[in-house]
Short mmCIF file of C-alpha atoms in Angstrom, two decimals:
data_model
loop_
_atom_site.label_atom_id
_atom_site.label_comp_id
_atom_site.label_asym_id
_atom_site.label_seq_id
_atom_site.Cartn_x
_atom_site.Cartn_y
_atom_site.Cartn_z
CA MET A 1 -82.98 239.00 -42.78
CA ARG A 2 -85.67 236.69 -41.21
CA GLY A 3 -83.52 236.41 -37.56
CA LEU A 4 -83.66 240.02 -37.38
CA THR A 5 -87.21 240.56 -37.69
CA VAL A 6 -88.39 238.25 -35.31
CA GLY A 7 -90.98 240.64 -32.85
CA ARG A 8 -89.09 243.70 -34.26
CA SER A 9 -90.86 246.62 -36.56
CA PRO A 10 -89.06 247.88 -39.86
CA GLY A 11 -87.79 250.79 -37.67
CA ASP A 12 -85.67 248.25 -35.95
CA ALA A 13 -85.22 245.86 -38.30
CA ARG A 14 -83.42 248.73 -40.06
CA ARG A 15 -81.74 250.51 -37.36
CA SER A 16 -80.22 246.92 -36.86
CA THR A 17 -79.42 246.56 -39.98
CA GLN A 18 -77.27 249.95 -39.80
CA ALA A 19 -75.74 249.37 -37.02
CA ALA A 20 -74.31 246.02 -38.62
CA SER A 21 -73.13 248.42 -41.27
CA THR A 22 -71.71 250.59 -39.81
CA ALA A 23 -70.42 247.99 -37.17
CA VAL A 24 -68.55 246.28 -39.87
CA ALA A 25 -67.02 249.20 -41.68
CA VAL A 26 -65.32 250.05 -38.98
CA PHE A 27 -63.43 247.02 -38.84
CA VAL A 28 -63.01 246.77 -42.09
CA ALA A 29 -61.70 250.72 -41.60
CA LEU A 30 -59.43 249.61 -38.68
CA GLY A 31 -58.25 246.47 -40.43
CA LEU A 32 -56.42 248.65 -43.44
CA SER A 33 -55.11 251.08 -41.50
CA LEU A 34 -53.63 248.61 -39.59
CA SER A 35 -52.59 246.82 -42.78
CA GLY A 36 -51.41 250.33 -43.43
CA CYS A 37 -49.16 251.07 -40.77
CA ALA A 38 -47.46 246.77 -41.30
CA ALA A 39 -47.02 247.78 -45.37
CA GLY A 40 -43.85 250.95 -44.44
CA GLY A 41 -47.50 252.82 -45.30
CA THR A 42 -47.43 257.30 -43.64
CA GLY A 43 -48.12 256.24 -39.92
CA ALA A 44 -45.89 255.94 -36.99
CA ARG A 45 -43.49 253.36 -37.82
CA ASP A 46 -42.10 255.81 -40.76
CA GLU A 47 -40.52 257.92 -38.97
CA GLY A 48 -38.62 254.73 -37.17
CA PRO A 49 -35.99 254.96 -41.13
CA ALA A 50 -36.00 258.37 -41.20
CA HIS A 51 -34.74 258.69 -37.71
CA ALA A 52 -32.35 256.40 -37.89
CA ASP A 53 -31.30 258.44 -40.67
CA ALA A 54 -30.74 261.13 -39.55
CA VAL A 55 -28.50 259.94 -36.39
CA ALA A 56 -26.06 258.32 -39.22
CA GLY A 57 -26.32 261.41 -40.98
CA ALA A 58 -25.34 263.66 -38.31
CA ALA A 59 -23.04 260.67 -37.37
CA SER A 60 -20.65 260.50 -40.90
CA SER A 61 -21.15 264.69 -40.88
CA SER A 62 -19.12 265.05 -37.16
CA PRO A 63 -15.11 265.21 -38.14
CA ALA A 64 -13.36 261.76 -37.35
CA ALA A 65 -10.58 261.94 -34.69
CA SER A 66 -7.17 261.79 -36.55
CA PRO A 67 -4.49 259.35 -34.46
CA SER A 68 -2.29 259.94 -32.47
CA LYS A 69 1.27 260.15 -34.23
CA VAL A 70 3.63 257.86 -33.65
CA PRO A 71 7.44 258.43 -34.19
CA ASP A 72 9.30 256.66 -36.30
CA ARG A 73 12.08 254.95 -33.65
CA VAL A 74 15.62 256.02 -34.75
CA ASP A 75 18.78 253.53 -33.42
CA ALA A 76 19.90 256.80 -31.43
CA VAL A 77 23.19 254.61 -30.18
CA ARG A 78 24.39 253.65 -34.10
CA LEU A 79 22.55 257.53 -35.47
CA VAL A 80 25.88 258.77 -32.73
CA LYS A 81 28.29 256.57 -33.23
CA ALA A 82 28.34 257.39 -37.07
CA ASP A 83 27.74 260.67 -36.80
CA PRO A 84 31.60 262.44 -37.67
CA LYS A 85 30.19 265.92 -35.70
CA VAL A 86 30.16 263.90 -32.48
CA SER A 87 33.54 263.87 -30.98
CA PRO A 88 35.77 260.91 -30.23
CA GLU A 89 35.38 261.88 -26.76
CA VAL A 90 31.87 260.67 -26.26
CA LYS A 91 31.93 258.42 -29.05
CA ARG A 92 34.15 256.34 -26.12
CA GLU A 93 32.31 256.53 -23.38
CA LEU A 94 28.82 255.07 -25.81
CA LYS A 95 29.24 252.09 -24.06
CA PRO A 96 27.34 249.43 -22.86
CA CYS A 97 26.72 249.81 -19.36
CA VAL A 98 24.79 246.30 -18.77
CA ALA A 99 24.59 243.26 -21.42
CA ASP A 100 23.60 246.07 -24.35
CA GLU A 101 22.18 248.43 -22.52
CA TYR A 102 23.22 251.63 -23.38
CA PRO A 103 23.47 255.12 -21.39
CA VAL A 104 20.87 257.30 -23.86
CA ASP A 105 18.60 259.09 -23.52
CA VAL A 106 15.94 259.53 -26.34
CA SER A 107 12.99 262.76 -27.23
CA TYR A 108 10.55 262.83 -30.34
CA GLY A 109 8.99 266.39 -30.65
CA GLU A 110 8.65 268.66 -33.15
CA LEU A 111 11.28 271.23 -33.12
CA THR A 112 12.35 272.54 -36.59
CA GLY A 113 8.51 272.37 -38.42
CA GLY A 114 10.11 269.78 -40.86
CA SER A 115 8.39 269.00 -44.05
CA GLY A 116 8.68 265.36 -43.12
CA SER A 117 6.38 263.10 -41.33
CA ALA A 118 9.61 262.18 -38.63
CA GLU A 119 9.27 264.12 -35.63
CA ASP A 120 12.82 265.43 -34.27
CA VAL A 121 14.84 263.08 -32.48
CA VAL A 122 16.78 264.49 -29.04
CA VAL A 123 19.81 262.37 -28.25
CA ASN A 124 21.47 262.76 -24.97
CA VAL A 125 24.91 260.53 -23.68
CA LEU A 126 25.35 259.74 -20.73
CA THR A 127 27.91 258.15 -18.45
CA CYS A 128 27.47 254.85 -17.15
CA GLY A 129 27.99 255.23 -13.42
CA ASP A 130 26.69 257.93 -12.47
CA ALA A 131 24.31 259.49 -15.20
CA VAL A 132 26.74 262.41 -16.67
CA GLY A 133 25.43 263.80 -19.59
CA VAL A 134 28.62 264.10 -21.70
CA GLY A 135 26.95 265.26 -24.99
CA SER A 136 23.25 266.60 -26.69
CA TYR A 137 22.28 266.54 -30.11
CA VAL A 138 19.36 267.39 -32.11
CA TYR A 139 18.31 265.53 -35.26
CA ARG A 140 16.45 266.33 -37.73
CA GLU A 141 15.18 264.22 -40.94
CA GLU A 142 16.38 266.20 -44.34
CA ASP A 143 15.89 263.74 -47.74
CA GLY A 144 15.18 260.26 -45.11
CA ALA A 145 17.69 260.02 -43.62
CA TYR A 146 18.66 262.05 -40.24
CA GLN A 147 21.08 265.09 -40.10
CA ASN A 148 22.80 266.47 -36.83
CA VAL A 149 21.27 269.91 -36.32
CA PHE A 150 22.57 271.32 -32.81
CA ARG A 151 25.15 269.27 -29.98
CA ALA A 152 26.35 270.89 -27.29
CA GLU A 153 28.93 268.74 -25.50
CA GLU A 154 30.44 270.55 -22.05
CA PRO A 155 29.29 268.28 -19.78
CA PRO A 156 27.04 267.70 -17.36
CA VAL A 157 25.02 268.67 -20.23
CA TYR A 158 20.83 267.23 -21.10
CA ALA A 159 18.71 268.57 -23.54
CA GLU A 160 14.99 268.44 -23.77
CA ILE A 161 11.85 269.49 -25.37
CA ASP A 162 9.61 271.73 -24.26
CA ARG A 163 6.83 272.97 -25.93
CA GLY A 164 8.59 273.02 -28.79
CA ASP A 165 11.02 274.72 -27.52
CA LEU A 166 14.80 273.30 -27.20
CA VAL A 167 16.09 273.58 -23.39
CA VAL A 168 19.74 273.24 -22.72
CA THR A 169 20.72 272.72 -18.89
CA LYS A 170 24.32 273.27 -18.20
CA GLN A 171 25.54 272.37 -14.58
CA VAL A 172 27.74 274.38 -12.66
CA TYR A 173 30.31 272.90 -10.59
CA GLU A 174 32.63 275.18 -8.17
CA LYS A 175 35.53 273.86 -7.30
CA GLY A 176 35.75 271.18 -4.36
CA ASP A 177 31.88 270.39 -5.88
CA PRO A 178 31.46 266.57 -6.08
CA VAL A 179 29.20 264.59 -9.18
CA SER A 180 27.10 264.68 -6.94
CA SER A 181 26.31 267.76 -5.80
CA PRO A 182 27.05 270.79 -8.42
CA SER A 183 27.15 274.61 -7.27
CA GLY A 184 24.18 275.55 -10.33
CA GLU A 185 23.00 275.28 -13.43
CA ASN A 186 22.76 277.61 -16.23
CA VAL A 187 19.30 276.81 -18.97
CA ILE A 188 19.77 277.72 -21.97
CA THR A 189 16.03 278.01 -24.27
CA TYR A 190 16.87 277.55 -28.08
CA ARG A 191 14.58 278.54 -30.52
CA TRP A 192 15.05 277.07 -34.05
CA ALA A 193 14.47 280.17 -36.94
CA SER A 194 16.30 280.55 -40.50
CA GLY A 195 17.88 276.64 -40.69
CA ARG A 196 19.98 277.67 -37.12
CA PHE A 197 18.86 277.33 -33.46
CA ASP A 198 19.57 280.30 -32.18
CA GLU A 199 19.41 281.47 -27.96
CA GLU A 200 16.19 283.06 -26.80
CA PHE A 201 17.60 283.11 -23.55
CA ARG A 202 18.50 281.83 -20.31
CA THR A 203 18.72 282.12 -16.86
CA HIS A 204 20.70 281.01 -13.59
CA ASN A 205 20.04 278.82 -10.95
CA ASP A 206 23.12 278.54 -7.36
CA TYR A 207 21.96 275.25 -5.44
CA SER A 208 21.33 275.63 -1.60
CA ASN A 209 23.92 273.30 -0.19
CA ALA A 210 23.22 273.76 2.88
CA ALA A 211 20.39 271.04 4.31
CA GLY A 212 23.25 268.50 3.14
CA ASN A 213 26.23 269.31 4.61
CA MET A 214 25.46 271.23 7.55
CA PRO A 215 27.73 269.27 10.25
CA THR A 216 26.02 267.07 12.54
CA PRO A 217 25.68 267.74 16.11
CA ALA A 218 28.27 265.94 19.27
CA PRO A 219 25.93 264.28 21.13
CA GLU A 220 25.83 265.96 25.21
CA PRO A 221 27.44 263.47 27.56
CA GLU A 222 25.49 261.28 30.00
CA SER A 223 25.62 262.95 33.54
#
């Protein structure tokens, strides 16, 4: 303490000593505080892991998005050809148009509310040349196999799935109508009930052929 008392009074020395002690205490306290934060005490860094746990908990509690249902693909051609309910006339039409490409349209969806995981299958058989529907069928999975639960074989006919209903369109031809220009159509909506499709309602639409069949005026002769 000799260096602190040279040229100073005892009071100044005591004050200097107290100041030095206070400064040391401040540095010690600061060091303990910093070491406490680094060691994972109750400082601000403790809130980091807690916040991460909360976020993880919120993420785990949110419902996971269910995967979209992928329909079980079927061999529609084999299904129709092996179906005893399909007429021989339709089976004769069911032949490749080009190479191994068959004229069939296939749709998958919920129509009958079956208990199995497979969706119902709608198959339309068409002609190769003008794509006229010659047969429409609905197949439902029962005991691991597909069963025919609907058929329409009055051409031209086409079946579709519309919001859980079966919609069958039958084009109407009058005498002299070409295949490409029917006079109208009947649209019939079926709904599955009590193990079968029941007709709910039907509509009829008349086509206007005026635009396509208007005669072309003859050109006026040049003067």
